Amino acid sequence: MTVKDDTAVTLRDEPAEVEPADDAVLEAEQRRREAVVRRLNPPMPRDSMLMWAFAVLIAGAAALVRMLNLSWPDRLVFDEAYYVPEAEQMLRYGFEENRAYYFIVHPPFGKWNLAIGEWLFGYTPFGWRIAGVTMGVGAILLLMFVVRRLTRSSFIGLAAGILLAADGFSFALSRTGILDIYLQFWVLLGFVFLVLDRDQFRARLAAAYSAGSEHWGRWGPRLGFRWWRLAAGITFGLACSVKWSGLYFLAIFAILCVWWDVGAYRLVGLRAPYLVALRRSLPTAFWDLGIVPILTYLVSWIGWYAGETAQGRHWAEGRDTAWPWIPEAIRALWHMHVEWWGFHTTLTSPHPWDSHPWSWIVGGRPVLMVNDQYVEAGQNLTRTITMIGTPALWWAFAPALLWAIWRLLSRRDWVAGAAIAGIVAGWVVWFIDTERTMFMFYMAPVVPFFIIAVCLALQDVLGKPSDSRERRQIGAGAVAIYLALVIVLFGFFLPVLNGTPLTEAERALRMWLTTWN
């Protein structure tokens, strides 16, 4: 009976008229596999050299404008009064000096960033501000790079860099010795590393899929060590070592990273993508984005551990404890963090320039850094530095966020999802405790993600590569007009961003909202 069945199978396979059908099936399967590979690993634009030439030009122009008159004012302004001397102490001792008249409330790494400028150029206004300029320009380069990779469009990538370079808020903040510009840089760098990890992971998966997925088994292929994700874990740990608010970005993007893996596993046809991610992705992701950031954060405290007079360093010595097996230095560090938590969660003292998160998205209450009034040649003049976000950009944030939500829901657009995740981590979380005293410069790390959302809207205005030439030309013209408007308004507000002497009438011309004055 077995022989007869085998013979029947052989006979059914022999007729020539069946072969075209088999070829058609194979061809269709090949086309399907190629489509999957293209979705897993869409090609990048081929104009890398031209893209980087324009990127360097944009970053160079941004650096030049930021460097002009950087030494004014020649005194500490706003929170520079805390971070600038603390950075100098980091250079001198390796930790902040334990002075009795104020309380240190932020981790050390941001002050190490600031201290590099002081080390290179001395304890001068230029020295304590140049590191912020460098980080601000670095963020512009990073944003151009990552938006090009997200959208697969060099034009949109360059547009993102222009928008950040011409943002008055980011401009003013990068010219100060305040920590939030460093937080922006390290958060954005961590996000860049995660996007690189996503692309590399999916490229490896596409190569394995092209080679044949018939023998993968239930759990799919092994795809090697993920160095970019490890780099992201280190970088997000450094962001948390600048300010604790970096933790929100770490937590949300760690979840998103695993979610991206689930999508890739589903795309190649694995039947249980969540279980595959649970087995293949989650354990290593927990190490890279869970343990490594903690270790990085602790390493940033080496100077504190080594310092004999660092704040709270010897708090645990001689104190009774229910956990005597925990080293005294660890218990002292934990106690100081508990005190910091209490400070940050109970900070409700009023301030002339505090504001609420719902106003930040339209730049409702920018922080006034300097407002010097003097008389020269019988004329009343004012030199103002205030963190006004360029209106043509900031007033597009809310519509762009809604557009990103629409793209996510209607197209399942992962780029829109990434932008929304960053906005949740950097803006929405501040609604948890609206009684806390807050300032608009807390928006620094989320501004790049709002710009990504704006760029997604600009991408739709530009049109698809498959659209007609006329449609693309009209779209490119509309995008160029918008970018020109942002640049022109940035130039208009520049005098109240960098302290250019103005008459009262000239200054009033730029105070569009009463809350800016």
XYZ file of C-alpha atoms in Angstrom, residues 207-403:
197
model
C 19.065 38.699 5.865
C 18.068 35.603 7.841
C 14.598 35.674 6.307
C 15.982 35.953 2.778
C 18.244 32.978 3.432
C 15.198 30.900 4.308
C 12.908 30.780 7.298
C 11.704 27.199 6.838
C 13.979 25.790 9.532
C 13.782 28.572 12.107
C 11.493 26.782 14.472
C 9.140 28.423 16.907
C 11.574 31.001 18.279
C 13.050 32.343 15.077
C 16.764 32.957 14.385
C 19.486 34.146 16.708
C 20.645 37.545 15.473
C 23.751 38.350 17.477
C 24.697 40.859 20.146
C 22.999 44.270 19.991
C 25.753 46.785 20.571
C 23.638 49.815 19.681
C 21.070 48.917 22.321
C 23.836 48.551 24.904
C 25.126 51.989 23.893
C 21.592 53.348 24.345
C 21.476 51.893 27.865
C 24.736 53.615 28.784
C 23.578 56.891 27.240
C 20.196 56.898 28.962
C 22.014 56.132 32.213
C 24.084 59.268 31.612
C 20.904 61.237 30.891
C 19.524 60.135 34.271
C 22.848 61.245 35.750
C 22.189 64.761 34.452
C 18.632 64.971 35.776
C 16.277 62.321 37.080
C 13.689 63.228 34.459
C 15.840 61.259 32.009
C 14.346 58.179 33.666
C 11.000 58.791 31.957
C 12.645 58.573 28.540
C 14.552 55.444 29.522
C 11.424 53.642 30.746
C 9.202 54.532 27.788
C 11.798 53.878 25.110
C 12.796 50.566 26.716
C 9.197 49.402 26.318
C 9.073 50.777 22.778
C 12.292 48.971 21.840
C 10.797 45.576 22.728
C 7.559 46.542 20.963
C 9.558 47.217 17.783
C 10.964 43.689 18.021
C 7.445 42.264 18.315
C 6.491 44.038 15.092
C 9.524 42.623 13.269
C 8.813 39.083 14.457
C 5.215 39.405 13.328
C 6.276 40.716 9.920
C 8.371 37.634 9.147
C 5.473 35.366 10.057
C 6.404 33.998 13.473
C 3.189 32.721 14.982
C 3.695 33.942 18.538
C 5.666 37.217 18.220
C 5.005 38.257 21.816
C 6.351 34.967 23.150
C 9.330 35.195 20.806
C 10.077 38.702 22.093
C 9.652 37.444 25.650
C 12.286 34.813 25.052
C 14.622 36.432 22.525
C 14.424 40.173 23.251
C 13.287 40.819 26.806
C 16.147 39.181 28.777
C 18.896 41.049 26.922
C 16.814 44.233 26.776
C 16.407 44.046 30.557
C 20.187 43.959 30.879
C 20.898 46.663 28.278
C 18.100 49.058 29.256
C 17.552 48.052 32.884
C 20.770 47.029 34.628
C 23.325 48.887 32.491
C 21.721 52.332 33.048
C 21.743 51.720 36.807
C 25.415 50.755 36.720
C 26.184 53.796 34.565
C 24.353 56.047 37.002
C 26.317 54.635 39.944
C 29.638 55.032 38.106
C 28.875 58.746 37.652
C 29.071 59.039 41.448
C 32.705 57.891 41.725
C 33.854 61.358 42.790
C 31.241 61.427 45.557
C 32.302 58.006 46.841
C 35.946 59.081 46.915
C 35.275 62.436 48.564
C 35.716 62.698 52.288
C 33.655 65.896 52.568
C 31.026 65.280 49.897
C 27.426 66.090 50.833
C 25.943 63.242 52.889
C 28.906 60.939 52.200
C 29.294 59.792 55.826
C 25.651 59.988 56.909
C 25.385 56.233 57.571
C 28.492 55.924 59.727
C 27.609 54.888 63.271
C 23.856 54.769 62.594
C 21.789 51.741 63.543
C 20.199 49.937 60.629
C 18.116 46.852 59.910
C 20.420 46.133 56.933
C 23.943 46.098 58.379
C 25.191 43.983 55.464
C 24.674 46.930 53.072
C 27.855 49.063 52.852
C 27.636 52.420 54.625
C 28.396 54.342 51.436
C 25.432 52.724 49.655
C 23.111 53.484 52.586
C 24.355 57.089 52.664
C 23.742 57.488 48.929
C 20.263 55.977 49.280
C 19.438 58.351 52.152
C 20.530 61.345 50.101
C 18.351 60.206 47.196
C 15.382 59.903 49.537
C 16.010 63.485 50.651
C 16.237 64.580 47.020
C 12.957 62.825 46.241
C 11.320 64.674 49.093
C 12.680 67.967 47.806
C 11.508 67.436 44.218
C 8.042 66.201 45.164
C 7.332 68.980 47.677
C 8.782 71.941 45.767
C 5.769 74.248 45.632
C 7.239 77.647 46.489
C 6.011 80.366 44.080
C 8.414 81.896 41.581
C 7.929 84.857 39.216
C 8.697 82.694 36.180
C 7.223 79.325 37.073
C 4.618 77.911 34.702
C 2.404 74.897 34.093
C 2.914 72.165 31.492
C -0.212 73.000 29.507
C 1.276 76.414 28.681
C 4.665 75.056 27.612
C 3.448 73.610 24.326
C 2.749 77.136 23.028
C 5.623 78.821 24.872
C 3.201 80.558 27.186
C 5.582 81.567 29.970
C 9.231 81.687 28.846
C 11.819 82.163 31.569
C 13.286 85.678 31.712
C 17.020 85.276 32.290
C 18.212 88.882 32.034
C 16.480 92.261 31.764
C 19.081 95.003 32.258
C 17.908 98.591 31.834
C 20.291 101.510 31.446
C 20.612 104.967 29.882
C 22.971 105.674 27.021
C 23.218 109.005 25.172
C 20.040 110.121 26.894
C 18.086 107.093 25.645
C 16.554 104.339 27.772
C 17.822 100.965 26.579
C 17.158 97.374 27.645
C 19.168 94.178 27.220
C 16.919 91.141 27.500
C 17.529 87.400 27.390
C 14.348 85.361 27.505
C 13.604 81.798 26.356
C 10.941 82.516 23.723
C 10.365 79.557 21.432
C 10.068 80.649 17.790
C 6.280 81.064 17.401
C 6.029 79.579 13.893
C 7.592 76.406 15.313
C 6.140 76.189 18.825
C 2.612 77.093 17.781
C 2.780 74.172 15.343
C 3.548 71.679 18.131
C -0.067 70.972 19.113
C -1.344 70.452 15.516
C 1.734 68.334 14.746
C 1.061 66.144 17.791
C -2.524 65.586 16.645
C -1.259 64.769 13.154
